[in-house]
Amino acid sequence: MKIELKKYNEQLLEWPEEGYHIMAQYDDEKIIVYQSYKKSIGEFAVKNQYFGVGFNMERMTWIKPNFLWMMYRNGWGRKEDQEYVLAIHLKKKAFRKYLENAVYSSYSKSLGISKDEWQNQIKKSSVRLQWDPDHDPFGNKVSRKAIQIGLRNEFSHSFTKDDIILIENISDFVQEQHKFVINDDLENLLIPKEYPLLFDNEDLNRKLRLI
């Protein structure tokens, strides 16, 4: 795998305990996000390095840069049709473009706009932004928020091919590490090394609640 790993317990000491944070593995060129599929879709994607056969272009596809948030959603790859876990190395500039065009998936007064304005934005936008409670390896909620991003239309199309640097099958790694969770052995649990992402644009960071 072309993913940097680090012990969960060591990272836990470094991570922010609360607040809104895009926890991810990234560098200047790329960021890693995660998705889970049934085997036929995942195998095609890994073999061809783009999403094609079985991938539904008409549905919104959700990406998650936070590994443990993905493990909570897919039950460590044990939920039906989510057994094939993919690490997708995305162009960082594409990820940023998603967020620049994102509209929050639900309305609140803290957005600073009226509900009518928000509804108009929803109609025009093909990217959704959602913050949810992050989770520990056992699936328990923590105070820190985790981000997920929904893509459709032109953003979904670019995500499936043009925005991708590499697609890796990490299903075996997920199952190997899940054994440590089952045995309550977090001392030996390895997960992708993640740290908070901030952009060099205060307006974008403020929109995302990162500052």
PDB file of N, CA and C in Angstrom, residues 82-164:
ATOM      1  N   GLN A  82     -20.310  -3.628   0.894  1.00  0.00           N
ATOM      2  CA  GLN A  82     -19.265  -2.671   1.264  1.00  0.00           C
ATOM      3  C   GLN A  82     -17.983  -3.403   1.668  1.00  0.00           C
ATOM      4  N   GLU A  83     -17.842  -4.614   1.181  1.00  0.00           N
ATOM      5  CA  GLU A  83     -16.718  -5.453   1.575  1.00  0.00           C
ATOM      6  C   GLU A  83     -15.406  -5.032   0.914  1.00  0.00           C
ATOM      7  N   TYR A  84     -15.511  -4.374  -0.227  1.00  0.00           N
ATOM      8  CA  TYR A  84     -14.323  -4.002  -0.991  1.00  0.00           C
ATOM      9  C   TYR A  84     -13.981  -2.556  -0.655  1.00  0.00           C
ATOM     10  N   VAL A  85     -12.958  -2.364   0.159  1.00  0.00           N
ATOM     11  CA  VAL A  85     -12.615  -1.038   0.665  1.00  0.00           C
ATOM     12  C   VAL A  85     -11.497  -0.439  -0.187  1.00  0.00           C
ATOM     13  N   LEU A  86     -11.744   0.767  -0.670  1.00  0.00           N
ATOM     14  CA  LEU A  86     -10.794   1.439  -1.560  1.00  0.00           C
ATOM     15  C   LEU A  86     -10.201   2.673  -0.910  1.00  0.00           C
ATOM     16  N   ALA A  87      -8.897   2.847  -1.113  1.00  0.00           N
ATOM     17  CA  ALA A  87      -8.219   4.103  -0.787  1.00  0.00           C
ATOM     18  C   ALA A  87      -7.972   4.800  -2.118  1.00  0.00           C
ATOM     19  N   ILE A  88      -8.556   5.958  -2.273  1.00  0.00           N
ATOM     20  CA  ILE A  88      -8.491   6.689  -3.540  1.00  0.00           C
ATOM     21  C   ILE A  88      -7.590   7.905  -3.345  1.00  0.00           C
ATOM     22  N   HIS A  89      -6.471   7.904  -4.062  1.00  0.00           N
ATOM     23  CA  HIS A  89      -5.541   9.027  -4.002  1.00  0.00           C
ATOM     24  C   HIS A  89      -6.024  10.061  -5.010  1.00  0.00           C
ATOM     25  N   LEU A  90      -6.549  11.161  -4.493  1.00  0.00           N
ATOM     26  CA  LEU A  90      -7.147  12.204  -5.329  1.00  0.00           C
ATOM     27  C   LEU A  90      -6.198  13.377  -5.510  1.00  0.00           C
ATOM     28  N   LYS A  91      -6.333  14.048  -6.636  1.00  0.00           N
ATOM     29  CA  LYS A  91      -5.627  15.309  -6.806  1.00  0.00           C
ATOM     30  C   LYS A  91      -6.151  16.294  -5.759  1.00  0.00           C
ATOM     31  N   LYS A  92      -5.234  16.889  -5.018  1.00  0.00           N
ATOM     32  CA  LYS A  92      -5.644  17.783  -3.940  1.00  0.00           C
ATOM     33  C   LYS A  92      -6.403  18.996  -4.481  1.00  0.00           C
ATOM     34  N   LYS A  93      -6.020  19.463  -5.660  1.00  0.00           N
ATOM     35  CA  LYS A  93      -6.706  20.618  -6.237  1.00  0.00           C
ATOM     36  C   LYS A  93      -8.154  20.273  -6.593  1.00  0.00           C
ATOM     37  N   ALA A  94      -8.411  19.014  -6.939  1.00  0.00           N
ATOM     38  CA  ALA A  94      -9.785  18.582  -7.219  1.00  0.00           C
ATOM     39  C   ALA A  94     -10.598  18.544  -5.928  1.00  0.00           C
ATOM     40  N   PHE A  95      -9.991  18.012  -4.868  1.00  0.00           N
ATOM     41  CA  PHE A  95     -10.656  17.963  -3.564  1.00  0.00           C
ATOM     42  C   PHE A  95     -11.022  19.368  -3.102  1.00  0.00           C
ATOM     43  N   ARG A  96     -10.101  20.280  -3.277  1.00  0.00           N
ATOM     44  CA  ARG A  96     -10.361  21.671  -2.899  1.00  0.00           C
ATOM     45  C   ARG A  96     -11.504  22.249  -3.734  1.00  0.00           C
ATOM     46  N   LYS A  97     -11.533  21.927  -5.013  1.00  0.00           N
ATOM     47  CA  LYS A  97     -12.603  22.422  -5.889  1.00  0.00           C
ATOM     48  C   LYS A  97     -13.961  21.903  -5.427  1.00  0.00           C
ATOM     49  N   TYR A  98     -14.007  20.648  -4.988  1.00  0.00           N
ATOM     50  CA  TYR A  98     -15.261  20.114  -4.456  1.00  0.00           C
ATOM     51  C   TYR A  98     -15.756  21.007  -3.314  1.00  0.00           C
ATOM     52  N   LEU A  99     -14.852  21.301  -2.385  1.00  0.00           N
ATOM     53  CA  LEU A  99     -15.238  22.051  -1.192  1.00  0.00           C
ATOM     54  C   LEU A  99     -15.600  23.492  -1.515  1.00  0.00           C
ATOM     55  N   GLU A 100     -14.924  24.075  -2.477  1.00  0.00           N
ATOM     56  CA  GLU A 100     -15.245  25.442  -2.879  1.00  0.00           C
ATOM     57  C   GLU A 100     -16.654  25.533  -3.455  1.00  0.00           C
ATOM     58  N   ASN A 101     -17.119  24.450  -4.047  1.00  0.00           N
ATOM     59  CA  ASN A 101     -18.446  24.422  -4.674  1.00  0.00           C
ATOM     60  C   ASN A 101     -19.500  23.743  -3.802  1.00  0.00           C
ATOM     61  N   ALA A 102     -19.127  23.341  -2.595  1.00  0.00           N
ATOM     62  CA  ALA A 102     -20.034  22.573  -1.744  1.00  0.00           C
ATOM     63  C   ALA A 102     -21.070  23.450  -1.052  1.00  0.00           C
ATOM     64  N   VAL A 103     -22.238  22.869  -0.871  1.00  0.00           N
ATOM     65  CA  VAL A 103     -23.317  23.487  -0.094  1.00  0.00           C
ATOM     66  C   VAL A 103     -23.670  22.525   1.041  1.00  0.00           C
ATOM     67  N   TYR A 104     -23.891  23.068   2.225  1.00  0.00           N
ATOM     68  CA  TYR A 104     -24.235  22.208   3.361  1.00  0.00           C
ATOM     69  C   TYR A 104     -25.518  21.431   3.074  1.00  0.00           C
ATOM     70  N   SER A 105     -25.523  20.163   3.465  1.00  0.00           N
ATOM     71  CA  SER A 105     -26.645  19.288   3.135  1.00  0.00           C
ATOM     72  C   SER A 105     -27.892  19.574   3.967  1.00  0.00           C
ATOM     73  N   SER A 106     -27.735  20.302   5.062  1.00  0.00           N
ATOM     74  CA  SER A 106     -28.897  20.687   5.870  1.00  0.00           C
ATOM     75  C   SER A 106     -28.755  22.146   6.297  1.00  0.00           C
ATOM     76  N   TYR A 107     -29.880  22.783   6.521  1.00  0.00           N
ATOM     77  CA  TYR A 107     -29.874  24.214   6.823  1.00  0.00           C
ATOM     78  C   TYR A 107     -29.779  24.484   8.320  1.00  0.00           C
ATOM     79  N   SER A 108     -29.018  25.534   8.649  1.00  0.00           N
ATOM     80  CA  SER A 108     -29.038  26.074  10.005  1.00  0.00           C
ATOM     81  C   SER A 108     -28.772  27.567   9.911  1.00  0.00           C
ATOM     82  N   LYS A 109     -29.227  28.312  10.902  1.00  0.00           N
ATOM     83  CA  LYS A 109     -29.060  29.765  10.905  1.00  0.00           C
ATOM     84  C   LYS A 109     -27.589  30.161  10.953  1.00  0.00           C
ATOM     85  N   SER A 110     -26.734  29.241  11.434  1.00  0.00           N
ATOM     86  CA  SER A 110     -25.304  29.543  11.533  1.00  0.00           C
ATOM     87  C   SER A 110     -24.649  29.707  10.165  1.00  0.00           C
ATOM     88  N   LEU A 111     -25.336  29.305   9.101  1.00  0.00           N
ATOM     89  CA  LEU A 111     -24.803  29.484   7.751  1.00  0.00           C
ATOM     90  C   LEU A 111     -24.771  30.955   7.353  1.00  0.00           C
ATOM     91  N   GLY A 112     -25.551  31.770   8.038  1.00  0.00           N
ATOM     92  CA  GLY A 112     -25.544  33.194   7.766  1.00  0.00           C
ATOM     93  C   GLY A 112     -26.358  33.623   6.567  1.00  0.00           C
ATOM     94  N   ILE A 113     -27.208  32.727   6.076  1.00  0.00           N
ATOM     95  CA  ILE A 113     -28.090  33.039   4.953  1.00  0.00           C
ATOM     96  C   ILE A 113     -29.495  32.563   5.288  1.00  0.00           C
ATOM     97  N   SER A 114     -30.474  33.036   4.534  1.00  0.00           N
ATOM     98  CA  SER A 114     -31.849  32.599   4.771  1.00  0.00           C
ATOM     99  C   SER A 114     -32.045  31.184   4.238  1.00  0.00           C
ATOM    100  N   LYS A 115     -33.124  30.552   4.676  1.00  0.00           N
ATOM    101  CA  LYS A 115     -33.413  29.205   4.205  1.00  0.00           C
ATOM    102  C   LYS A 115     -33.704  29.205   2.707  1.00  0.00           C
ATOM    103  N   ASP A 116     -34.345  30.261   2.219  1.00  0.00           N
ATOM    104  CA  ASP A 116     -34.614  30.368   0.777  1.00  0.00           C
ATOM    105  C   ASP A 116     -33.315  30.453  -0.017  1.00  0.00           C
ATOM    106  N   GLU A 117     -32.359  31.237   0.481  1.00  0.00           N
ATOM    107  CA  GLU A 117     -31.060  31.344  -0.190  1.00  0.00           C
ATOM    108  C   GLU A 117     -30.357  29.994  -0.209  1.00  0.00           C
ATOM    109  N   TRP A 118     -30.409  29.295   0.917  1.00  0.00           N
ATOM    110  CA  TRP A 118     -29.793  27.966   0.998  1.00  0.00           C
ATOM    111  C   TRP A 118     -30.450  27.000   0.011  1.00  0.00           C
ATOM    112  N   GLN A 119     -31.769  27.024  -0.073  1.00  0.00           N
ATOM    113  CA  GLN A 119     -32.469  26.141  -1.004  1.00  0.00           C
ATOM    114  C   GLN A 119     -32.106  26.441  -2.453  1.00  0.00           C
ATOM    115  N   ASN A 120     -31.913  27.711  -2.766  1.00  0.00           N
ATOM    116  CA  ASN A 120     -31.478  28.075  -4.118  1.00  0.00           C
ATOM    117  C   ASN A 120     -30.071  27.556  -4.396  1.00  0.00           C
ATOM    118  N   GLN A 121     -29.200  27.625  -3.404  1.00  0.00           N
ATOM    119  CA  GLN A 121     -27.845  27.098  -3.557  1.00  0.00           C
ATOM    120  C   GLN A 121     -27.869  25.585  -3.759  1.00  0.00           C
ATOM    121  N   ILE A 122     -28.733  24.914  -3.006  1.00  0.00           N
ATOM    122  CA  ILE A 122     -28.856  23.457  -3.122  1.00  0.00           C
ATOM    123  C   ILE A 122     -29.261  23.061  -4.546  1.00  0.00           C
ATOM    124  N   LYS A 123     -30.188  23.812  -5.106  1.00  0.00           N
ATOM    125  CA  LYS A 123     -30.671  23.503  -6.455  1.00  0.00           C
ATOM    126  C   LYS A 123     -29.565  23.634  -7.505  1.00  0.00           C
ATOM    127  N   LYS A 124     -28.663  24.580  -7.276  1.00  0.00           N
ATOM    128  CA  LYS A 124     -27.630  24.872  -8.273  1.00  0.00           C
ATOM    129  C   LYS A 124     -26.358  24.050  -8.081  1.00  0.00           C
ATOM    130  N   SER A 125     -26.133  23.563  -6.881  1.00  0.00           N
ATOM    131  CA  SER A 125     -24.865  22.903  -6.567  1.00  0.00           C
ATOM    132  C   SER A 125     -24.923  21.389  -6.775  1.00  0.00           C
ATOM    133  N   SER A 126     -23.797  20.830  -7.202  1.00  0.00           N
ATOM    134  CA  SER A 126     -23.679  19.378  -7.367  1.00  0.00           C
ATOM    135  C   SER A 126     -22.756  18.773  -6.317  1.00  0.00           C
ATOM    136  N   VAL A 127     -22.459  19.552  -5.264  1.00  0.00           N
ATOM    137  CA  VAL A 127     -21.594  19.062  -4.191  1.00  0.00           C
ATOM    138  C   VAL A 127     -22.264  19.325  -2.844  1.00  0.00           C
ATOM    139  N   ARG A 128     -22.306  18.311  -1.996  1.00  0.00           N
ATOM    140  CA  ARG A 128     -22.870  18.436  -0.658  1.00  0.00           C
ATOM    141  C   ARG A 128     -21.767  18.295   0.380  1.00  0.00           C
ATOM    142  N   LEU A 129     -21.913  19.046   1.446  1.00  0.00           N
ATOM    143  CA  LEU A 129     -20.972  19.024   2.554  1.00  0.00           C
ATOM    144  C   LEU A 129     -21.716  18.657   3.824  1.00  0.00           C
ATOM    145  N   GLN A 130     -21.147  17.729   4.572  1.00  0.00           N
ATOM    146  CA  GLN A 130     -21.820  17.286   5.793  1.00  0.00           C
ATOM    147  C   GLN A 130     -20.793  17.000   6.882  1.00  0.00           C
ATOM    148  N   TRP A 131     -21.056  17.506   8.058  1.00  0.00           N
ATOM    149  CA  TRP A 131     -20.252  17.192   9.241  1.00  0.00           C
ATOM    150  C   TRP A 131     -21.046  16.253  10.145  1.00  0.00           C
ATOM    151  N   ASP A 132     -20.391  15.205  10.600  1.00  0.00           N
ATOM    152  CA  ASP A 132     -21.015  14.222  11.492  1.00  0.00           C
ATOM    153  C   ASP A 132     -20.054  13.912  12.633  1.00  0.00           C
ATOM    154  N   PRO A 133     -20.541  13.339  13.712  1.00  0.00           N
ATOM    155  CA  PRO A 133     -19.619  12.935  14.777  1.00  0.00           C
ATOM    156  C   PRO A 133     -18.593  11.933  14.262  1.00  0.00           C
ATOM    157  N   ASP A 134     -17.333  12.178  14.604  1.00  0.00           N
ATOM    158  CA  ASP A 134     -16.305  11.181  14.312  1.00  0.00           C
ATOM    159  C   ASP A 134     -16.492  10.003  15.272  1.00  0.00           C
ATOM    160  N   HIS A 135     -15.802   8.912  15.005  1.00  0.00           N
ATOM    161  CA  HIS A 135     -15.967   7.713  15.831  1.00  0.00           C
ATOM    162  C   HIS A 135     -14.618   7.077  16.145  1.00  0.00           C
ATOM    163  N   ASP A 136     -14.571   6.378  17.262  1.00  0.00           N
ATOM    164  CA  ASP A 136     -13.357   5.639  17.604  1.00  0.00           C
ATOM    165  C   ASP A 136     -13.394   4.271  16.912  1.00  0.00           C
ATOM    166  N   PRO A 137     -12.363   3.445  17.055  1.00  0.00           N
ATOM    167  CA  PRO A 137     -12.338   2.154  16.346  1.00  0.00           C
ATOM    168  C   PRO A 137     -13.509   1.227  16.678  1.00  0.00           C
ATOM    169  N   PHE A 138     -14.108   1.404  17.850  1.00  0.00           N
ATOM    170  CA  PHE A 138     -15.228   0.553  18.249  1.00  0.00           C
ATOM    171  C   PHE A 138     -16.566   1.072  17.728  1.00  0.00           C
ATOM    172  N   GLY A 139     -16.551   2.229  17.102  1.00  0.00           N
ATOM    173  CA  GLY A 139     -17.788   2.808  16.580  1.00  0.00           C
ATOM    174  C   GLY A 139     -18.469   3.766  17.527  1.00  0.00           C
ATOM    175  N   ASN A 140     -17.795   4.127  18.622  1.00  0.00           N
ATOM    176  CA  ASN A 140     -18.355   5.081  19.576  1.00  0.00           C
ATOM    177  C   ASN A 140     -18.125   6.510  19.097  1.00  0.00           C
ATOM    178  N   LYS A 141     -19.110   7.375  19.296  1.00  0.00           N
ATOM    179  CA  LYS A 141     -18.975   8.770  18.905  1.00  0.00           C
ATOM    180  C   LYS A 141     -17.927   9.473  19.761  1.00  0.00           C
ATOM    181  N   VAL A 142     -17.216  10.419  19.115  1.00  0.00           N
ATOM    182  CA  VAL A 142     -16.307  11.291  19.842  1.00  0.00           C
ATOM    183  C   VAL A 142     -16.752  12.742  19.595  1.00  0.00           C
ATOM    184  N   SER A 143     -16.162  13.680  20.317  1.00  0.00           N
ATOM    185  CA  SER A 143     -16.599  15.079  20.216  1.00  0.00           C
ATOM    186  C   SER A 143     -16.172  15.739  18.909  1.00  0.00           C
ATOM    187  N   ARG A 144     -15.087  15.260  18.315  1.00  0.00           N
ATOM    188  CA  ARG A 144     -14.593  15.846  17.063  1.00  0.00           C
ATOM    189  C   ARG A 144     -15.543  15.521  15.914  1.00  0.00           C
ATOM    190  N   LYS A 145     -15.705  16.471  14.999  1.00  0.00           N
ATOM    191  CA  LYS A 145     -16.559  16.263  13.831  1.00  0.00           C
ATOM    192  C   LYS A 145     -15.750  15.754  12.643  1.00  0.00           C
ATOM    193  N   ALA A 146     -16.362  14.895  11.840  1.00  0.00           N
ATOM    194  CA  ALA A 146     -15.739  14.339  10.632  1.00  0.00           C
ATOM    195  C   ALA A 146     -16.530  14.783   9.407  1.00  0.00           C
ATOM    196  N   ILE A 147     -15.815  15.027   8.324  1.00  0.00           N
ATOM    197  CA  ILE A 147     -16.443  15.546   7.117  1.00  0.00           C
ATOM    198  C   ILE A 147     -16.693  14.431   6.107  1.00  0.00           C
ATOM    199  N   GLN A 148     -17.780  14.558   5.361  1.00  0.00           N
ATOM    200  CA  GLN A 148     -17.994  13.739   4.173  1.00  0.00           C
ATOM    201  C   GLN A 148     -18.550  14.642   3.085  1.00  0.00           C
ATOM    202  N   ILE A 149     -18.226  14.301   1.845  1.00  0.00           N
ATOM    203  CA  ILE A 149     -18.542  15.154   0.713  1.00  0.00           C
ATOM    204  C   ILE A 149     -19.286  14.337  -0.330  1.00  0.00           C
ATOM    205  N   GLY A 150     -20.446  14.837  -0.748  1.00  0.00           N
ATOM    206  CA  GLY A 150     -21.254  14.163  -1.753  1.00  0.00           C
ATOM    207  C   GLY A 150     -21.088  14.816  -3.120  1.00  0.00           C
ATOM    208  N   LEU A 151     -20.913  13.984  -4.148  1.00  0.00           N
ATOM    209  CA  LEU A 151     -20.667  14.483  -5.504  1.00  0.00           C
ATOM    210  C   LEU A 151     -21.695  13.908  -6.471  1.00  0.00           C
ATOM    211  N   ARG A 152     -22.112  14.742  -7.415  1.00  0.00           N
ATOM    212  CA  ARG A 152     -22.981  14.259  -8.476  1.00  0.00           C
ATOM    213  C   ARG A 152     -22.734  15.089  -9.738  1.00  0.00           C
ATOM    214  N   ASN A 153     -23.396  14.698 -10.816  1.00  0.00           N
ATOM    215  CA  ASN A 153     -23.307  15.403 -12.096  1.00  0.00           C
ATOM    216  C   ASN A 153     -21.854  15.559 -12.539  1.00  0.00           C
ATOM    217  N   GLU A 154     -21.427  16.775 -12.910  1.00  0.00           N
ATOM    218  CA  GLU A 154     -20.089  16.950 -13.464  1.00  0.00           C
ATOM    219  C   GLU A 154     -18.987  16.629 -12.459  1.00  0.00           C
ATOM    220  N   PHE A 155     -19.256  16.828 -11.161  1.00  0.00           N
ATOM    221  CA  PHE A 155     -18.245  16.524 -10.157  1.00  0.00           C
ATOM    222  C   PHE A 155     -18.087  15.020  -9.967  1.00  0.00           C
ATOM    223  N   SER A 156     -19.172  14.299 -10.030  1.00  0.00           N
ATOM    224  CA  SER A 156     -19.107  12.847  -9.956  1.00  0.00           C
ATOM    225  C   SER A 156     -18.353  12.278 -11.150  1.00  0.00           C
ATOM    226  N   HIS A 157     -18.598  12.837 -12.320  1.00  0.00           N
ATOM    227  CA  HIS A 157     -17.929  12.361 -13.536  1.00  0.00           C
ATOM    228  C   HIS A 157     -16.423  12.608 -13.472  1.00  0.00           C
ATOM    229  N   SER A 158     -16.022  13.794 -13.022  1.00  0.00           N
ATOM    230  CA  SER A 158     -14.590  14.077 -12.946  1.00  0.00           C
ATOM    231  C   SER A 158     -13.930  13.248 -11.846  1.00  0.00           C
ATOM    232  N   PHE A 159     -14.658  13.023 -10.738  1.00  0.00           N
ATOM    233  CA  PHE A 159     -14.119  12.214  -9.651  1.00  0.00           C
ATOM    234  C   PHE A 159     -13.811  10.795 -10.108  1.00  0.00           C
ATOM    235  N   THR A 160     -14.665  10.217 -10.915  1.00  0.00           N
ATOM    236  CA  THR A 160     -14.513   8.799 -11.271  1.00  0.00           C
ATOM    237  C   THR A 160     -13.289   8.506 -12.133  1.00  0.00           C
ATOM    238  N   LYS A 161     -12.699   9.525 -12.749  1.00  0.00           N
ATOM    239  CA  LYS A 161     -11.564   9.263 -13.643  1.00  0.00           C
ATOM    240  C   LYS A 161     -10.502  10.357 -13.611  1.00  0.00           C
ATOM    241  N   ASP A 162     -10.875  11.564 -14.018  1.00  0.00           N
ATOM    242  CA  ASP A 162      -9.887  12.625 -14.219  1.00  0.00           C
ATOM    243  C   ASP A 162      -9.210  13.088 -12.935  1.00  0.00           C
ATOM    244  N   ASP A 163      -9.913  13.005 -11.803  1.00  0.00           N
ATOM    245  CA  ASP A 163      -9.378  13.515 -10.547  1.00  0.00           C
ATOM    246  C   ASP A 163      -8.542  12.491  -9.788  1.00  0.00           C
ATOM    247  N   ILE A 164      -8.471  11.272 -10.302  1.00  0.00           N
ATOM    248  CA  ILE A 164      -7.825  10.174  -9.578  1.00  0.00           C
ATOM    249  C   ILE A 164      -6.359  10.026  -9.969  1.00  0.00           C
TER     250      ILE A 164
END
